[in-house]
PDB file of C-alpha atoms in Angstrom:
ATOM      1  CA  UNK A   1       0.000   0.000   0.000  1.00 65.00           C
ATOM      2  CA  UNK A   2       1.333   3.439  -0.814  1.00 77.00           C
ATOM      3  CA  UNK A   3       1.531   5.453   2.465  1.00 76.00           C
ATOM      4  CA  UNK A   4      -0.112   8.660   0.724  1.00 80.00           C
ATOM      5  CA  UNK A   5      -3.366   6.681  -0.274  1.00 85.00           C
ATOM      6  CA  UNK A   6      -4.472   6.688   3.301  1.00 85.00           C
ATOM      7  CA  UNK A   7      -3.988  10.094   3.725  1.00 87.00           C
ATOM      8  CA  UNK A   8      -5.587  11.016   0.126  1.00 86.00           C
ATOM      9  CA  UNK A   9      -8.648   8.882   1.090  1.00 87.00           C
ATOM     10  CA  UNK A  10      -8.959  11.039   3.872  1.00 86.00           C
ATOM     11  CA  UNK A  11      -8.919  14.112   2.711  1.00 88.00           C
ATOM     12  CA  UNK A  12     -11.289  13.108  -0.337  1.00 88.00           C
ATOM     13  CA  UNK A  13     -13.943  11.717   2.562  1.00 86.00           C
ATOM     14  CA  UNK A  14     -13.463  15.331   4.200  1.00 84.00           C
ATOM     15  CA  UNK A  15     -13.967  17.323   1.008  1.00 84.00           C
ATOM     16  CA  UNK A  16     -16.998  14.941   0.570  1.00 85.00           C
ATOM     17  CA  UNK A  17     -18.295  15.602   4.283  1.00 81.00           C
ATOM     18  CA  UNK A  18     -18.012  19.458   3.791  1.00 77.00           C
ATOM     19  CA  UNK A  19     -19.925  19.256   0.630  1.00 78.00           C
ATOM     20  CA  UNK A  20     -22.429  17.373   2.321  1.00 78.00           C
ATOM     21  CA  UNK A  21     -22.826  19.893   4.735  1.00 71.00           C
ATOM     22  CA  UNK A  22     -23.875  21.979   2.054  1.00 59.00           C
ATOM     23  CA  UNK A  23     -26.896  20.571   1.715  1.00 57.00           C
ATOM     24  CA  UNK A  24     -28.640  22.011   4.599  1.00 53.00           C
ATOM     25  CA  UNK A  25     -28.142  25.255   3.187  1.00 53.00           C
ATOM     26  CA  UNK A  26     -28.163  24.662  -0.407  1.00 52.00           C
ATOM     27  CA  UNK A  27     -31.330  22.682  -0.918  1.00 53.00           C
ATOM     28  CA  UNK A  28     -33.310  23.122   2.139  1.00 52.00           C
ATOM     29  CA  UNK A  29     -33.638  19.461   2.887  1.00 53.00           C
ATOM     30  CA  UNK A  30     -33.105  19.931   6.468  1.00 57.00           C
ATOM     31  CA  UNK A  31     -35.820  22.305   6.423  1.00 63.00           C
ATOM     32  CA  UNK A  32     -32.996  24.202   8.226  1.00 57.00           C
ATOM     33  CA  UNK A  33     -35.822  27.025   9.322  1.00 66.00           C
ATOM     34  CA  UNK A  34     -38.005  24.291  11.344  1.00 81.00           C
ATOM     35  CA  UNK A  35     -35.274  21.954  12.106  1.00 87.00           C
ATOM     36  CA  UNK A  36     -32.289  21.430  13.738  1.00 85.00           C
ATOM     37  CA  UNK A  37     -29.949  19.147  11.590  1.00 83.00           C
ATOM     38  CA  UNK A  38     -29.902  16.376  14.725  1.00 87.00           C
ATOM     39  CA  UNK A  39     -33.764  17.013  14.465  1.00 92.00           C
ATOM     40  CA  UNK A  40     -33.931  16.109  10.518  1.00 90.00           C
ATOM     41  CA  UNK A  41     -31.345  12.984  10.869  1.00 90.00           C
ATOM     42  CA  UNK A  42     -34.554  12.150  13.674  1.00 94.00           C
ATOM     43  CA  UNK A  43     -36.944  12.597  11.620  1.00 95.00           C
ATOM     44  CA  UNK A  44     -36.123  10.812   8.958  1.00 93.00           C
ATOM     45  CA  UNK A  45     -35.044   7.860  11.002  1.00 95.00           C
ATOM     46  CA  UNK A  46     -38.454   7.666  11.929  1.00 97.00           C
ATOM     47  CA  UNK A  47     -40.212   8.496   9.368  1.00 96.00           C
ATOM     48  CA  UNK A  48     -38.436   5.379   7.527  1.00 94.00           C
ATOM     49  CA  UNK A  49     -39.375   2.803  10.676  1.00 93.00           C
ATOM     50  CA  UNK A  50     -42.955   4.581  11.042  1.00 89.00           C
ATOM     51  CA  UNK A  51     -42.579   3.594  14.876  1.00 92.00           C
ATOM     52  CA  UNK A  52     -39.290   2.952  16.953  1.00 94.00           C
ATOM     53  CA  UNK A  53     -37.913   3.433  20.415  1.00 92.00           C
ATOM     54  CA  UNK A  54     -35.677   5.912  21.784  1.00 92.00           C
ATOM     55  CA  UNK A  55     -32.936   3.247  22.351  1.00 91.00           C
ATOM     56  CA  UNK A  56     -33.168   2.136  18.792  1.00 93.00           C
ATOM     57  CA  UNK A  57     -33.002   5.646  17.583  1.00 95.00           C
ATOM     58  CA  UNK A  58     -30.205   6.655  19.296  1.00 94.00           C
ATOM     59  CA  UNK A  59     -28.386   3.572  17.783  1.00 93.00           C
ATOM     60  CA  UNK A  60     -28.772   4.903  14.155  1.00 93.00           C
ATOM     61  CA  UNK A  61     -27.956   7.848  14.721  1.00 92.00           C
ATOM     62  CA  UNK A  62     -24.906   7.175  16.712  1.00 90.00           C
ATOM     63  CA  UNK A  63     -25.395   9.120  19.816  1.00 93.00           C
ATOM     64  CA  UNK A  64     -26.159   9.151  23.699  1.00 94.00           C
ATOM     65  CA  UNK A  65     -29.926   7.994  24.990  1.00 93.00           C
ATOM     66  CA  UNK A  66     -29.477  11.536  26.067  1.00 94.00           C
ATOM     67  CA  UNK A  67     -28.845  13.651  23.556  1.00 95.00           C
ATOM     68  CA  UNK A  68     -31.354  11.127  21.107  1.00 94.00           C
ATOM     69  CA  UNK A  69     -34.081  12.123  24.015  1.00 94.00           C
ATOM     70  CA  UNK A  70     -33.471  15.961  24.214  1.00 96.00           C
ATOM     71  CA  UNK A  71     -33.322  15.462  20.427  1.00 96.00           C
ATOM     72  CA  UNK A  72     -37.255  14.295  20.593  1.00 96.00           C
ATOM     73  CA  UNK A  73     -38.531  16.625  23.205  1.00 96.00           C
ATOM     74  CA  UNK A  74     -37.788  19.356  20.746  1.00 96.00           C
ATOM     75  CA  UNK A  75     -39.360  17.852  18.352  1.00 97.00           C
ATOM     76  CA  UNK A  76     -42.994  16.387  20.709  1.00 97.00           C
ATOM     77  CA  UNK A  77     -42.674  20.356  21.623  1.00 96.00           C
ATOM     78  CA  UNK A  78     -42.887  21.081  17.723  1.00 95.00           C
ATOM     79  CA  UNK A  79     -45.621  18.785  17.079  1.00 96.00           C
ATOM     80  CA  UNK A  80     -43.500  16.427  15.179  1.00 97.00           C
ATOM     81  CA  UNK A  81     -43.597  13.534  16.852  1.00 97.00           C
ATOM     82  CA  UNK A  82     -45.476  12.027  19.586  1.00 97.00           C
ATOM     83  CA  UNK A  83     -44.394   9.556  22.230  1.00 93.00           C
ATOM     84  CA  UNK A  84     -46.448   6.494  23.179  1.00 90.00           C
ATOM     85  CA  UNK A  85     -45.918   4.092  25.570  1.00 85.00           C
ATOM     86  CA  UNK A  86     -44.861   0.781  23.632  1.00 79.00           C
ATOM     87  CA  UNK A  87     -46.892  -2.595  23.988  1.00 79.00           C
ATOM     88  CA  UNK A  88     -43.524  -4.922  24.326  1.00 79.00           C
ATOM     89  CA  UNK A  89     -42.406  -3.251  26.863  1.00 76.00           C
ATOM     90  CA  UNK A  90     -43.484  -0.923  29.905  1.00 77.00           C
ATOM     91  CA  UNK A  91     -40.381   1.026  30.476  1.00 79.00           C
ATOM     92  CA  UNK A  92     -39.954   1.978  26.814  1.00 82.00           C
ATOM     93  CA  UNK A  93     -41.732   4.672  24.705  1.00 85.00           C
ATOM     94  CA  UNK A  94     -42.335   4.368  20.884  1.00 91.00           C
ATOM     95  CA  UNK A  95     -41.344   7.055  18.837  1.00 95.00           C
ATOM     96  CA  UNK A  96     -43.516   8.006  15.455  1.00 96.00           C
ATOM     97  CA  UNK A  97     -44.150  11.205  13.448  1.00 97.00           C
ATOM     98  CA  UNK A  98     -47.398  13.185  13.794  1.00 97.00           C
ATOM     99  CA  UNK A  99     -49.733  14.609  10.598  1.00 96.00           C
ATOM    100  CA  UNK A 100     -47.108  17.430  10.397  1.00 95.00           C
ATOM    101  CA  UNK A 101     -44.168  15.412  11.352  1.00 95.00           C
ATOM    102  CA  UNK A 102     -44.949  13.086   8.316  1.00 95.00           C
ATOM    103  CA  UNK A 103     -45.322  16.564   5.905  1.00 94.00           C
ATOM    104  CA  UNK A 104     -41.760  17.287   7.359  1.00 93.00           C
ATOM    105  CA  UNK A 105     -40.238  13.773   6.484  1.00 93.00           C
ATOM    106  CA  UNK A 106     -41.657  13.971   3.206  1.00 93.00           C
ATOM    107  CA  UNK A 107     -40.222  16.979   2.933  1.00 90.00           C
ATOM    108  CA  UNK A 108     -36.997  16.619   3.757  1.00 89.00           C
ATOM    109  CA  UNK A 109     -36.887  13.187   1.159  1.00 90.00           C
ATOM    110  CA  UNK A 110     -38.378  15.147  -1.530  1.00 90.00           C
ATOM    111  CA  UNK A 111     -35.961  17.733  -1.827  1.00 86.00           C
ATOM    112  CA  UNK A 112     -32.901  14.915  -0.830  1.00 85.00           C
ATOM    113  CA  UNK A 113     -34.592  12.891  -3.688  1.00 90.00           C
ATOM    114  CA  UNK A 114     -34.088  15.701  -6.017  1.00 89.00           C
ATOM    115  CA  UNK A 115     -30.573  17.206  -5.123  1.00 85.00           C
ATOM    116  CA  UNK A 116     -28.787  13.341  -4.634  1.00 89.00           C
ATOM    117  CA  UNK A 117     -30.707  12.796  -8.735  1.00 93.00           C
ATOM    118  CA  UNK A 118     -29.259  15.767  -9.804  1.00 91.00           C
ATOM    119  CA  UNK A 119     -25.597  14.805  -8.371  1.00 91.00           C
ATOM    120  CA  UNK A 120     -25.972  11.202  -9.964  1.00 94.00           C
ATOM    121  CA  UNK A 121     -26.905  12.644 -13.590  1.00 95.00           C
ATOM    122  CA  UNK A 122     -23.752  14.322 -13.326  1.00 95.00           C
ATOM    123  CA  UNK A 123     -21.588  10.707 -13.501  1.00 96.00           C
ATOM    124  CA  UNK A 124     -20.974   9.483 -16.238  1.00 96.00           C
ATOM    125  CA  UNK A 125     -23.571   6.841 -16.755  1.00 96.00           C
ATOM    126  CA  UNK A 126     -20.122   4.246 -17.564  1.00 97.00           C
ATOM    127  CA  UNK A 127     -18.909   5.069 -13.620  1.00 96.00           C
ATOM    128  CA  UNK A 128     -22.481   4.859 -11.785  1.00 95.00           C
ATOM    129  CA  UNK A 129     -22.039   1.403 -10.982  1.00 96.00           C
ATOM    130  CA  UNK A 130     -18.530   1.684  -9.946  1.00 95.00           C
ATOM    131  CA  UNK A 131     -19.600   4.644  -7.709  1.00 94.00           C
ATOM    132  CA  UNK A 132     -21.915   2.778  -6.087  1.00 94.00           C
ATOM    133  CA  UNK A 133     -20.074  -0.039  -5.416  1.00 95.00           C
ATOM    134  CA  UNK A 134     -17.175   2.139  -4.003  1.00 94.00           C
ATOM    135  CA  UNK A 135     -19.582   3.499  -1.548  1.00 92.00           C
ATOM    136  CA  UNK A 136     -20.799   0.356  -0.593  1.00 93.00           C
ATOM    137  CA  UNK A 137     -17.299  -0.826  -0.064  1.00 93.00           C
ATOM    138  CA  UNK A 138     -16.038   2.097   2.165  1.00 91.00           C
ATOM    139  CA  UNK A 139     -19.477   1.713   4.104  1.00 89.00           C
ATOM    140  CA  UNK A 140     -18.677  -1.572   4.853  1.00 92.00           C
ATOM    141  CA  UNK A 141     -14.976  -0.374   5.838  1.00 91.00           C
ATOM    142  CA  UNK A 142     -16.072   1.895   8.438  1.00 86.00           C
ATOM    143  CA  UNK A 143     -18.642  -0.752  10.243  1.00 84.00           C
ATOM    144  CA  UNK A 144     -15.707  -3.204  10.410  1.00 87.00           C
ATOM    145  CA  UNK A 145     -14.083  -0.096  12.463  1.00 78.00           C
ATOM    146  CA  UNK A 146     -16.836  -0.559  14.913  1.00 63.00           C
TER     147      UNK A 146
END
């Protein structure tokens, strides 16, 4: 292995994180005026599952029980979601999105939808499949890190 490729690989996953970034402010996906960014990574989450506890949630997203429940107040205080105590288990709430919770999500994928098509037109259509792939190859990378 060359001992540069490491250190180009990260600086081309930082260039692609900062562009990524963007997208809150570019494309309004985040609905950036409603939401906080933690609060649209939420709400998609859940609008994907439909239902789902706070522990689950706080494993996809890849932060604290704490933070992933502060995260949710703001949003039950919006009117975005709505708690409810969950039929496996006592102790534990389910999470889902409300009328205007589910506007939000759809929303937010909408406009992702769009921008992420628009990105992809501009590959040539001989390297899609090879981009892919290489994305599904670092993925897999970084959850062997875990």
């Amino acid at each position: 292995m060359n001992r540069a490729q490491p250190k180009q690989f990260r600086e081309q996953i930082r260039i692609l994180e900062r562009k990524l970034g963007l997208l809150k402010k570019n494309n309004g996906s985040c609905c950036a005026a409603v939401l906080t960014l933690a609060q649209c990574h939420a709400v998609v989450e859940i609008g994907r599952i439909n239902s789902i506890s706070l522990k689950d949630l706080a494993v996809i997203l890849a932060i604290d029980i704490s933070t992933t429940s502060r995260t949710v107040d703001g949003l039950v205080k919006k009117g975005y979601v709505q708690r409810t105590p969950s039929l496996e288990d006592r102790r534990s709430v389910d999470i889902s999105l409300t009328e205007s919770g589910m506007v939000i999500f759809e929303t937010i994928e909408s406009n992702n939808d769009t921008f992420f098509a628009d990105i992809f037109d501009n590959i040539p259509n001989e390297e899609k499949m090879n981009v892919l792939h290489a994305l599904d190859v670092i993925l897999a990378a970084f959850d062997q890190e875990s």
